[in-house]
Short mmCIF file of C-alpha atoms in Angstrom, two decimals:
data_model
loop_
_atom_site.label_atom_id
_atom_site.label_comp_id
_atom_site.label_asym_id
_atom_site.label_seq_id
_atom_site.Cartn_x
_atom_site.Cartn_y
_atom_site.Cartn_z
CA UNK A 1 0.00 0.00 0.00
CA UNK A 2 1.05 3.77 -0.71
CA UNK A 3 0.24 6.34 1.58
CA UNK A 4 -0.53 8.64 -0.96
CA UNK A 5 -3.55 6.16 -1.42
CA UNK A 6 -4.32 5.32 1.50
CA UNK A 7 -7.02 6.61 4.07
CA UNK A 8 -5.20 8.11 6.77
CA UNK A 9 -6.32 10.76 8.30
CA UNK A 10 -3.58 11.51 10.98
CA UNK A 11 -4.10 14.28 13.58
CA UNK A 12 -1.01 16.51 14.35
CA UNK A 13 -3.00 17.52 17.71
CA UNK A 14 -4.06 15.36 20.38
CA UNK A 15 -8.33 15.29 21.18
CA UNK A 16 -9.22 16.60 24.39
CA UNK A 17 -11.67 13.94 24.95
CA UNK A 18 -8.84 11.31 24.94
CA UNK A 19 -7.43 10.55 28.21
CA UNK A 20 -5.62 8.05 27.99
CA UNK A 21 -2.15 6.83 25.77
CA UNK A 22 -4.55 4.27 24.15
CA UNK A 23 -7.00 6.41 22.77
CA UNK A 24 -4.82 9.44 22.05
CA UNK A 25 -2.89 7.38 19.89
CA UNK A 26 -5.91 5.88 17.82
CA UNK A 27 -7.73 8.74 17.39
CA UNK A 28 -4.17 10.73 16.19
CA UNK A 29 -3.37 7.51 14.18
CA UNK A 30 -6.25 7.73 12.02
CA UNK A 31 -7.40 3.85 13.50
CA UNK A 32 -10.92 4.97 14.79
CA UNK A 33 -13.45 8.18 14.56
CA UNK A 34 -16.01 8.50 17.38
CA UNK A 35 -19.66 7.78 16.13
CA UNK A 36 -21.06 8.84 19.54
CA UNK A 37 -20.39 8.11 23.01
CA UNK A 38 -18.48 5.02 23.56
CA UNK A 39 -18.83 3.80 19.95
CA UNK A 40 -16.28 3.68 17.15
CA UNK A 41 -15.88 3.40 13.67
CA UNK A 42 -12.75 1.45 12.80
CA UNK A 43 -10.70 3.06 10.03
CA UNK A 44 -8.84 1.37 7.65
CA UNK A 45 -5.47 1.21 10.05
CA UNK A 46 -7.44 0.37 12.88
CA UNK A 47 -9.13 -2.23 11.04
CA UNK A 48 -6.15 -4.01 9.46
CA UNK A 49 -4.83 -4.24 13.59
CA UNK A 50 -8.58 -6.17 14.71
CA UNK A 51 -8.34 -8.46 12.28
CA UNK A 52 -4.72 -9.22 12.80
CA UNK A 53 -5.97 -9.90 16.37
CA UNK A 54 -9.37 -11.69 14.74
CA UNK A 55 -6.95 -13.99 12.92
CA UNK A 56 -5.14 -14.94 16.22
CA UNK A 57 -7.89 -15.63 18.23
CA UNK A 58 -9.43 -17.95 15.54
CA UNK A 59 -6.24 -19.76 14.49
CA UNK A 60 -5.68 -20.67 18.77
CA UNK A 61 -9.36 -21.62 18.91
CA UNK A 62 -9.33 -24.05 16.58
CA UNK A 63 -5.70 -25.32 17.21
CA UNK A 64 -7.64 -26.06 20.40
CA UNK A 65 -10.88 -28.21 18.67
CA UNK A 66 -13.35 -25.28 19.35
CA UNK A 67 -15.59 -24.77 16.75
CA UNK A 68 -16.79 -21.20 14.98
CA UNK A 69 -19.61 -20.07 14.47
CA UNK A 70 -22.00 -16.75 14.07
CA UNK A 71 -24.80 -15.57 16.03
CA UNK A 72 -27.43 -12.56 15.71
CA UNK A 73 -26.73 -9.59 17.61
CA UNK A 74 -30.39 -9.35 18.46
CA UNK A 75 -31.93 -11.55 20.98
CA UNK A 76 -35.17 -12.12 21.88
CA UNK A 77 -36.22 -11.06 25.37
CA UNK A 78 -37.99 -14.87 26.09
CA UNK A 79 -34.84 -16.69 26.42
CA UNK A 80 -33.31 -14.30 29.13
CA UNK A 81 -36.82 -14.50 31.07
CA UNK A 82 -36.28 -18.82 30.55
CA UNK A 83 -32.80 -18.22 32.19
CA UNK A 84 -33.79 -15.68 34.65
CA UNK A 85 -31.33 -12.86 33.73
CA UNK A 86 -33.40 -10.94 32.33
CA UNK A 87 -34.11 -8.51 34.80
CA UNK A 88 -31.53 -9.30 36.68
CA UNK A 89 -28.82 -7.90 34.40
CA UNK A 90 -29.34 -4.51 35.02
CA UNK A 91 -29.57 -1.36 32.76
CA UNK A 92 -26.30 -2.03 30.82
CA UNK A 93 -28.41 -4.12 28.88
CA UNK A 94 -29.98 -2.23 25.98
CA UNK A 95 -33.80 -3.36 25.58
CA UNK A 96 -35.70 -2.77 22.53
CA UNK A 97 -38.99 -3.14 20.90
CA UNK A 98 -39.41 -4.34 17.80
CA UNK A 99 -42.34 -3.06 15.57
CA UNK A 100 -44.57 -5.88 16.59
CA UNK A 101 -44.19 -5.23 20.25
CA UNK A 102 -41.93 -7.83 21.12
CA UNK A 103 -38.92 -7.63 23.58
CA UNK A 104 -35.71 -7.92 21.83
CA UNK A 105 -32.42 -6.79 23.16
CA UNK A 106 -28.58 -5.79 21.91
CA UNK A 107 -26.83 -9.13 22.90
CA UNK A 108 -24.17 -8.25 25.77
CA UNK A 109 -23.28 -12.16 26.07
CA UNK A 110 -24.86 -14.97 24.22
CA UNK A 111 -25.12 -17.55 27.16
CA UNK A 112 -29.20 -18.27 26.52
CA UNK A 113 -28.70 -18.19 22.55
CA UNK A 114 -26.23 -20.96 22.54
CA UNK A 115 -27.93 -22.84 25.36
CA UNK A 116 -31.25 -22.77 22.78
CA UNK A 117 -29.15 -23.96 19.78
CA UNK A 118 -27.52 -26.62 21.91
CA UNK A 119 -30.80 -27.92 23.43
CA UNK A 120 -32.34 -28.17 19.65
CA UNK A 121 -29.98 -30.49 18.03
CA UNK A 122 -28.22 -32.24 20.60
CA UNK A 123 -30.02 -35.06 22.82
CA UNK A 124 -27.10 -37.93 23.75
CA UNK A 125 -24.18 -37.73 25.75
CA UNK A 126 -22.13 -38.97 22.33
CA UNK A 127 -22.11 -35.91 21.10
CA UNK A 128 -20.38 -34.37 24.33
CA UNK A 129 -17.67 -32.86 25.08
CA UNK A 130 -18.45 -29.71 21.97
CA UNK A 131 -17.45 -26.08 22.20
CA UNK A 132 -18.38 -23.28 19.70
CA UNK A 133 -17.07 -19.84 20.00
CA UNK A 134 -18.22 -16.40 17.69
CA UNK A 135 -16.55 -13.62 17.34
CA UNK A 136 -19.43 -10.90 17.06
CA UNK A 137 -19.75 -7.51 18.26
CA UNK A 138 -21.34 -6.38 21.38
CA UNK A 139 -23.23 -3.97 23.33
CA UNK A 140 -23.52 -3.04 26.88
CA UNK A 141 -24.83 0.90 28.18
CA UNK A 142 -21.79 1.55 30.05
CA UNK A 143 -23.26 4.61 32.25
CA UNK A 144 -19.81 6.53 31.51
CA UNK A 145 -18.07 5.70 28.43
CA UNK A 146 -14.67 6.21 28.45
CA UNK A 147 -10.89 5.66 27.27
CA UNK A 148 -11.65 4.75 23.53
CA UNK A 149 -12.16 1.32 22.92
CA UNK A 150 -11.34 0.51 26.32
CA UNK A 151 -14.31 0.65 27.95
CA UNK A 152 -16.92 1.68 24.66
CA UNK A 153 -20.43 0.52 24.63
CA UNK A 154 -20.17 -1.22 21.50
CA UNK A 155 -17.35 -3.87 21.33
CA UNK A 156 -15.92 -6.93 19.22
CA UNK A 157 -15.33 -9.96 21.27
CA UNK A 158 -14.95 -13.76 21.04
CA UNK A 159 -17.31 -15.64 23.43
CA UNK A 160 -17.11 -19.36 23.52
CA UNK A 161 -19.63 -22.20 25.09
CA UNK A 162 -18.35 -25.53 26.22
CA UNK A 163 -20.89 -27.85 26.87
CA UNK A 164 -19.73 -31.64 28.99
CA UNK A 165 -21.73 -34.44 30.43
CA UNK A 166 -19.47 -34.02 33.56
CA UNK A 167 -18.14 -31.65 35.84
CA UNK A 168 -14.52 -32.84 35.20
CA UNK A 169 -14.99 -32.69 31.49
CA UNK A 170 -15.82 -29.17 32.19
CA UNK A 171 -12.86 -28.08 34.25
CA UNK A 172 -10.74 -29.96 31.27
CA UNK A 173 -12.51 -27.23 28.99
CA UNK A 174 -11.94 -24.53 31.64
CA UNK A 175 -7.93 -25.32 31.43
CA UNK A 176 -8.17 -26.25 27.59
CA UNK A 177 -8.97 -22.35 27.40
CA UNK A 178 -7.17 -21.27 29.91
CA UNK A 179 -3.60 -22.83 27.50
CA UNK A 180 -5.33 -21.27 24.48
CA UNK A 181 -5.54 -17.76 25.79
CA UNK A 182 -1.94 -17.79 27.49
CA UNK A 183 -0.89 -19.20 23.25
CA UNK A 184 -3.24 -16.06 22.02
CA UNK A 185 -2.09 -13.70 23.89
CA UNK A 186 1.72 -14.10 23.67
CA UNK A 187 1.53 -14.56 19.85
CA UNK A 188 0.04 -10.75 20.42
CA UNK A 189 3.34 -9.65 21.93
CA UNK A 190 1.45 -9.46 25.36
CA UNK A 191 1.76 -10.58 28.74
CA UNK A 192 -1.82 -11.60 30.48
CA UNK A 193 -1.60 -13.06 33.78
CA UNK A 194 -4.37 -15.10 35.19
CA UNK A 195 -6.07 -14.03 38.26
CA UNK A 196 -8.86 -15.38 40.25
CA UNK A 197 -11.70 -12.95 39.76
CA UNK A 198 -15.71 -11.98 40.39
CA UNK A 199 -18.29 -14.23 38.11
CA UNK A 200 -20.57 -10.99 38.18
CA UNK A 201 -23.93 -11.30 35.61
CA UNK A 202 -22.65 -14.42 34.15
CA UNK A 203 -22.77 -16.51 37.55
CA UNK A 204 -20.00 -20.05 38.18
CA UNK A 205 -17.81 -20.65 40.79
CA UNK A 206 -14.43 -20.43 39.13
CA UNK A 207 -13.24 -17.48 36.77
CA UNK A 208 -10.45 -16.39 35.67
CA UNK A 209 -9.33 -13.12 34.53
CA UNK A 210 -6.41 -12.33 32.24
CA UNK A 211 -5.32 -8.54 32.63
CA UNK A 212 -2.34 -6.76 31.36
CA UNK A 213 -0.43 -5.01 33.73
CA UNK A 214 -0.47 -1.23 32.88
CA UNK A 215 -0.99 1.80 34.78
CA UNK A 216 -3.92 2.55 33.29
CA UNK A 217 -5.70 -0.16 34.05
CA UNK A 218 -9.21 -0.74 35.73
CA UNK A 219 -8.58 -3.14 37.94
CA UNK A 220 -6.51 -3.04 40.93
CA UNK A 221 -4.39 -6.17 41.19
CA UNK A 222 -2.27 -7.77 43.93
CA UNK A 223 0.35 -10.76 43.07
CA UNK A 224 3.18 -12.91 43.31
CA UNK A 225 6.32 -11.24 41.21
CA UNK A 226 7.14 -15.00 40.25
CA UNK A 227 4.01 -14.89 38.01
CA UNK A 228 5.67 -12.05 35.63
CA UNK A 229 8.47 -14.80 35.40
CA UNK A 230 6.21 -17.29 33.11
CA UNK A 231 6.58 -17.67 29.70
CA UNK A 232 4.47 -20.05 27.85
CA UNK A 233 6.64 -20.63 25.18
CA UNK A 234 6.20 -22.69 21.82
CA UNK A 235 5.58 -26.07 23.91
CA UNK A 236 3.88 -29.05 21.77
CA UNK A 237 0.21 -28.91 23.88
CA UNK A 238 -1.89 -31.95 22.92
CA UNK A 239 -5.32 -30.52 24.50
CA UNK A 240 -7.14 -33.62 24.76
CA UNK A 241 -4.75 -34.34 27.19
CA UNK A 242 -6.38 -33.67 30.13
CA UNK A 243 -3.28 -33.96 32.48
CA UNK A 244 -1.33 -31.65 30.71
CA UNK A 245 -3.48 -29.16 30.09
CA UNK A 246 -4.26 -29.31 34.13
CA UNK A 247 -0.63 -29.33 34.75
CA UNK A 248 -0.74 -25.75 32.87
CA UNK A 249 -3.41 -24.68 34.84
CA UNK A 250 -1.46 -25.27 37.96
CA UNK A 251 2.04 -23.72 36.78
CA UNK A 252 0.13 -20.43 35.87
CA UNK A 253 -2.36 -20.15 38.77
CA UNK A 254 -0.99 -21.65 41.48
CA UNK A 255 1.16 -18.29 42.71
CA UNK A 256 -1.23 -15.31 44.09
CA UNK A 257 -2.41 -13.39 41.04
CA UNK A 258 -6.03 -11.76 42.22
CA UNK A 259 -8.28 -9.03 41.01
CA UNK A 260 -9.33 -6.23 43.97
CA UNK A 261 -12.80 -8.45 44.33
CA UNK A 262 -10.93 -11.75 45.26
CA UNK A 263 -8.42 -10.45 47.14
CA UNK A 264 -7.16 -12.17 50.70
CA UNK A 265 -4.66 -10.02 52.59
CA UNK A 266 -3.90 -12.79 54.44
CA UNK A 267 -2.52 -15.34 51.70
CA UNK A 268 -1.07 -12.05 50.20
CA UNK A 269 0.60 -11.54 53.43
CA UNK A 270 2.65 -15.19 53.12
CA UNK A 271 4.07 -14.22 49.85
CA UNK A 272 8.16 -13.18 50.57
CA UNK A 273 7.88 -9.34 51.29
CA UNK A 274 10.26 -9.00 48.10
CA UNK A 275 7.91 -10.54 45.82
CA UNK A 276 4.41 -8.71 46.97
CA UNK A 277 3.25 -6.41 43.94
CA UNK A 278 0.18 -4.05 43.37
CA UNK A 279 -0.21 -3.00 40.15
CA UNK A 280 -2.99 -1.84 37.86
CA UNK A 281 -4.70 -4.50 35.23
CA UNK A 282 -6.18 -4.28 31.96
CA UNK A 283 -8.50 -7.02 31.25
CA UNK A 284 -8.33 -9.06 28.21
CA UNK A 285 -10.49 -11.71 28.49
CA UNK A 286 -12.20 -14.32 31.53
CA UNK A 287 -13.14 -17.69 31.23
CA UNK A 288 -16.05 -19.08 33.30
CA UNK A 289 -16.86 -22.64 34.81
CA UNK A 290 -20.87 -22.45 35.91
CA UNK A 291 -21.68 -25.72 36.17
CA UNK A 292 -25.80 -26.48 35.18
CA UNK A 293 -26.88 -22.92 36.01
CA UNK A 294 -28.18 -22.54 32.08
CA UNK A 295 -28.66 -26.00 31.65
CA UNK A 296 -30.96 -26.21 34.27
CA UNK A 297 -33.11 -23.19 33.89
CA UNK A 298 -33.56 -23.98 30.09
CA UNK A 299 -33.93 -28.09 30.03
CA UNK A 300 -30.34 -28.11 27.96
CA UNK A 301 -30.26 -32.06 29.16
CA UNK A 302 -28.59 -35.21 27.70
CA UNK A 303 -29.15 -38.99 27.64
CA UNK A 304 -26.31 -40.21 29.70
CA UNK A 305 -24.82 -43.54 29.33
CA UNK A 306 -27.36 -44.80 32.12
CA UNK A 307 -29.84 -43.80 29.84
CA UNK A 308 -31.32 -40.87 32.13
CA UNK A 309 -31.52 -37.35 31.18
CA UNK A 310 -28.40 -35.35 32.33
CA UNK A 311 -28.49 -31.23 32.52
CA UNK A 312 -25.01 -30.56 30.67
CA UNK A 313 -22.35 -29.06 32.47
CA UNK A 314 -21.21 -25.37 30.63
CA UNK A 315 -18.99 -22.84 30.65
CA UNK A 316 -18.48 -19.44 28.35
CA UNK A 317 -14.81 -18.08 27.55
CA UNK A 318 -14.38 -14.48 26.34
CA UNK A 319 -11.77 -12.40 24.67
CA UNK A 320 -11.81 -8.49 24.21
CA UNK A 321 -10.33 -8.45 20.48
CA UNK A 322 -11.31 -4.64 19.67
CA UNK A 323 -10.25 -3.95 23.45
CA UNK A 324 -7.33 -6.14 22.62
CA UNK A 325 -5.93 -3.12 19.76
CA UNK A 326 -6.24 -1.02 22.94
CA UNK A 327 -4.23 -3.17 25.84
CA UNK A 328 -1.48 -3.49 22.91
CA UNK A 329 -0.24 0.05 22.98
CA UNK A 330 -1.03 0.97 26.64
CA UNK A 331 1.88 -2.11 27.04
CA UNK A 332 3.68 -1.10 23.97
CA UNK A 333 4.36 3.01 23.21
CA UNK A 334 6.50 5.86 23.33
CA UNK A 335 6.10 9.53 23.26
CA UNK A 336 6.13 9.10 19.62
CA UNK A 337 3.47 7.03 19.17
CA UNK A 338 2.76 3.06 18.87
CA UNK A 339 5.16 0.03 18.60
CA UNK A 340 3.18 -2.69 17.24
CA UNK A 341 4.58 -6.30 18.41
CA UNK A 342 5.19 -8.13 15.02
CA UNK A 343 2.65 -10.74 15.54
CA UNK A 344 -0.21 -7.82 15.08
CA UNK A 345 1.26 -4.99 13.36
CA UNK A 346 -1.05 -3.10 10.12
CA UNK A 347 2.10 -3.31 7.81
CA UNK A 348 5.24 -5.35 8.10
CA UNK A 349 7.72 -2.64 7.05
CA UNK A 350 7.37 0.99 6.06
CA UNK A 351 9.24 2.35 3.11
CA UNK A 352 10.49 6.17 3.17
CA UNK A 353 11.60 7.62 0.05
CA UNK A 354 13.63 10.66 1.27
CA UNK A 355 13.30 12.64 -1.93
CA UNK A 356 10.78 11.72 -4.08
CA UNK A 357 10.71 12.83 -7.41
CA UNK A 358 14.38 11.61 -7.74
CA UNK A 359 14.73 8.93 -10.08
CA UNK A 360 17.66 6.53 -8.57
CA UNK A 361 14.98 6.85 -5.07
CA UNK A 362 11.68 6.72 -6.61
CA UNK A 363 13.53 3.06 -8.21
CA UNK A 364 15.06 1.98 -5.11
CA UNK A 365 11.63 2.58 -3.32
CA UNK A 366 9.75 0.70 -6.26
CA UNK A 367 11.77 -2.40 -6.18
CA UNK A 368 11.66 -2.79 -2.61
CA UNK A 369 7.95 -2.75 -2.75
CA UNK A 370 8.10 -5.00 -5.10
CA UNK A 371 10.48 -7.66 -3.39
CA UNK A 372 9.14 -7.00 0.01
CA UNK A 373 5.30 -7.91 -1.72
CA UNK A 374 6.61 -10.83 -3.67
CA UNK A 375 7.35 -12.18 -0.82
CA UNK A 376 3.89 -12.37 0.98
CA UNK A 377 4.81 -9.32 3.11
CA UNK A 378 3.17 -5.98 3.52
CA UNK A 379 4.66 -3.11 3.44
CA UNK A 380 3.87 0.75 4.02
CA UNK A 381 5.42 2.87 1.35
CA UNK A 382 5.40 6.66 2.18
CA UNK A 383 5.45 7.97 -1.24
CA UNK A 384 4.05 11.54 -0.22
CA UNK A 385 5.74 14.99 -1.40
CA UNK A 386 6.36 15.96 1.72
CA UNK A 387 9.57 16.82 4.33
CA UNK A 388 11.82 13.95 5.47
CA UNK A 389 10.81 15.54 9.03
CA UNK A 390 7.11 14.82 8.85
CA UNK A 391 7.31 10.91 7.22
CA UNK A 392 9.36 9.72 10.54
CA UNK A 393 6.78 11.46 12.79
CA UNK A 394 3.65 9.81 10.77
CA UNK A 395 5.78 5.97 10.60
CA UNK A 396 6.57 6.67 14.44
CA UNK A 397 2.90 7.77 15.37
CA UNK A 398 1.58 4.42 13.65
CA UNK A 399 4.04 2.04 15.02
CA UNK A 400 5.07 -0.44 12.34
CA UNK A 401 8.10 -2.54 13.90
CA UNK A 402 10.49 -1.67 11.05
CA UNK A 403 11.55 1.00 8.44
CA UNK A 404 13.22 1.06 5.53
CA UNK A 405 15.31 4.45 4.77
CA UNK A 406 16.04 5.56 1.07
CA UNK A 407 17.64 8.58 0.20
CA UNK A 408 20.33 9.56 -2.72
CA UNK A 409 22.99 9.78 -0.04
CA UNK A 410 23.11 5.98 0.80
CA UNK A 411 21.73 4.98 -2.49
CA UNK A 412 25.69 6.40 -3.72
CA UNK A 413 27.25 3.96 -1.58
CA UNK A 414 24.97 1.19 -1.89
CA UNK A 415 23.07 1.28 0.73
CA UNK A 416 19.43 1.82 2.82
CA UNK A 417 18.58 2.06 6.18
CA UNK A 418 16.63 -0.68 8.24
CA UNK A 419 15.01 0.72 11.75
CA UNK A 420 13.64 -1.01 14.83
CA UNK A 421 10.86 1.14 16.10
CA UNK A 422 11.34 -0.30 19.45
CA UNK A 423 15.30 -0.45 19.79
CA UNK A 424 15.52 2.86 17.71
CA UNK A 425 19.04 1.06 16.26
CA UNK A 426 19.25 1.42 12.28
CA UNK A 427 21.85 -0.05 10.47
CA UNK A 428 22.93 0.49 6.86
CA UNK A 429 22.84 -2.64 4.41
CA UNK A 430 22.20 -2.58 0.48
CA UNK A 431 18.44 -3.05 -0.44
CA UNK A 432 18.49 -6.84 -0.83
CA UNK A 433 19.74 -7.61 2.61
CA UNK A 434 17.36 -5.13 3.94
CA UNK A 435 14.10 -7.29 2.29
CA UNK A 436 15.95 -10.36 3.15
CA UNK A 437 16.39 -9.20 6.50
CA UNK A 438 12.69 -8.19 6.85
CA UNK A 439 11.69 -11.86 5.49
CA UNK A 440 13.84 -13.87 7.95
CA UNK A 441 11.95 -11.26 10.97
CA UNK A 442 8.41 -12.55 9.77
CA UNK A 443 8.76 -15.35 7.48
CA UNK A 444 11.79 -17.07 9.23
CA UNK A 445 13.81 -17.17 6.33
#
């Protein structure tokens, strides 16, 4: 792509409204315009980054046998009245009427929706265990929208249903997500710790939270140093392997990792002094164990082997993808703009042509598109008429990982310029290194 076609609308000034390094940096980015409170449209920048993130979520989901699927954003008001939530949920639920006079509502969570399908079509415990996920946008009426897509009204987010004929094929679900969300997330460049948190609206037992530390997080947390110490790695996870995958469980949640609403002074108190932390969390997803709770209120029941009907165990796994874009630079930024981990950056590589116009450059810039595209890659080529000055400033507001320098100088000697965003260290190399280079970063070759 060529910026000079490209929609990019980058702000030189920072929005008033925007409070925080997240949403300053998207709105000056050109990634999202505000359609009204606490909902966004995504521009095209912003959208490249979600489905980067889209992409990720599906690819671990499936690695992990979970099936996807699509549901309406519109629910009707009868299945939340079968389940009992739905005056229970409160007035961040937005409740409609149709033209008929029937209660619908925006879907905040699709717990009685899947529960339906499930109870339609499936009737024996052979074909248990089954999880289906969506990735579908939401809504809930936050009373005070705020910090971008942090906390919008309208959101895009992967919720998944397991259903199980038994509690321990449920927990075996629980951890299955539990090793796909630590995968997820660290293919994302991120760090989300675990924590044992509040079920709220959705009800269970056990929950888990995964937040990113950052200071301007919701969520007070209090933990264990060790936990910032885990890596998940690229370990070989068979996931029907139920002692494995509980194994995981245990090496990420066994040290004190808890949101404000779980918190216990007193087993905070045993950690080592040296190793006590409060910090502030961004949450990027929670996965829920709930036992019957659904099944039960809405007659979601199987023939077990003993030939009786069974209520199926359940739980529902979410992850924030559009809050996702957000968490990223709140952990990742400078005070020049984004750094974009190289699992979800927009554009592999941006190309600056320091004088356009000049032949030898213009060629340079040209064939380096042209390698850099052959291979699969894509990059960002500033092409614009404008001062060297102002192309750094718009390739350091949006973030991209590396850059590629052309100018007449180095072209003399045979050479261009390759930049880390994060390091800031360039180093001068002739063109085809710099593309080769770039491939063996993303490609591994």
């Amino acid at each position: 792509m060529r910026l000079t076609r490209y929609f990019l609308p980058v702000l030189k000034e920072t929005p008033a409204e925007a409070q925080i390094v997240s949403h300053r940096y998207m709105l000056r980015a050109g990634m999202i315009k505000q359609a009204s409170a606490g909902i966004y449209s995504w521009l095209p920048l912003g959208f490249k980054v979600l489905r980067k993130i889209e992409d990720i979520v599906h690819e671990e989901q499936q690695k992990a046998g979970h099936m996807p699927m699509l549901m309406p954003t519109i629910q009707s008001a009868d299945l939340w009245r079968e389940s009992g939530r739905y005056d229970d949920y409160g007035e961040e639920m937005l409740r409609i009427k149709d033209r008929h006079g029937r209660d619908i509502l925006f879907t905040p969570t699709a717990e009685e929706l899947i529960t339906d399908i499930f109870r339609s079509h499936v009737s024996s415990y052979k074909d248990l265990p089954l999880t289906m996920y969506q990735i579908q946008w939401k809504f809930r009426d936050e009373r005070r929208p705020r910090f971008g897509v942090m906390r919008g009204r309208e959101f895009y987010m992967k919720d998944g249903y397991n259903f199980d004929l038994t509690k321990e094929d449920a927990l075996h679900a629980y951890n299955r997500h539990l090793v796909s969300y630590l995968r997820t997330y660290e293919r994302m460049g991120l760090q989300a710790i675990p924590m044992r948190a509040d079920s709220g609206p959705i009800g269970g037992d056990d929950t888990h939270e995964f937040l990113v530390l950052a200071e301007t997080g919701e969520s007070e947390v209090f933990y264990d140093s060790a936990v910032t110490d885990l890596s998940f790695g690229d370990r070989d996870i068979d996931y029907d392997d139920k002692a494995q995958c509980a194994a995981i469980m245990e090496e990420f949640t066994t040290k004190y990792a808890r949101t404000d609403e779980t918190h216990d002074e007193a087993l905070f108190n045993a950690i080592p002094a040296e190793r006590q932390r409060t910090a502030r969390g961004i949450e990027v997803g929670q996965i829920f164990y709930f036992g019957t709770k659904y099944s039960d209120a809405m007659g979601a029941t199987v023939q077990s082997p003993d030939g009786k009907a069974t209520p199926v165990h359940m739980g529902s796994h979410g992850i924030g993808v559009s809050r996702l874009v957000g968490a990223i630079i709140e952990a990742s930024h400078d005070d020049k703009g984004i750094i974009w981990p190289e699992g979800v950056t927009p554009f592999h590589c941006g190309i600056i042509n320091l004088k356009q116009g000049d032949a030898e450059a213009d060629g340079a810039c040209e064939t380096l598109y042209a390698s850099l595209t052959a291979l699969g890659l894509e990059p960002l080529y500033d092409d614009r008429d404008e001062r060297a000055g102002g192309k750094f400033a718009t390739m350091d507001l949006i973030g991209l990982p590396w850059r590629i320098t052309v100018g007449p100088r180095g072209l003399k000697n045979g050479v261009v310029e390759l930049t880390s965003r994060r390091t800031g260290e360039s180093k001068e190399m002739p063109p085809e290194q710099a593309v080769a280079r770039v491939a063996e970063i993303y490609l591994g070759r």
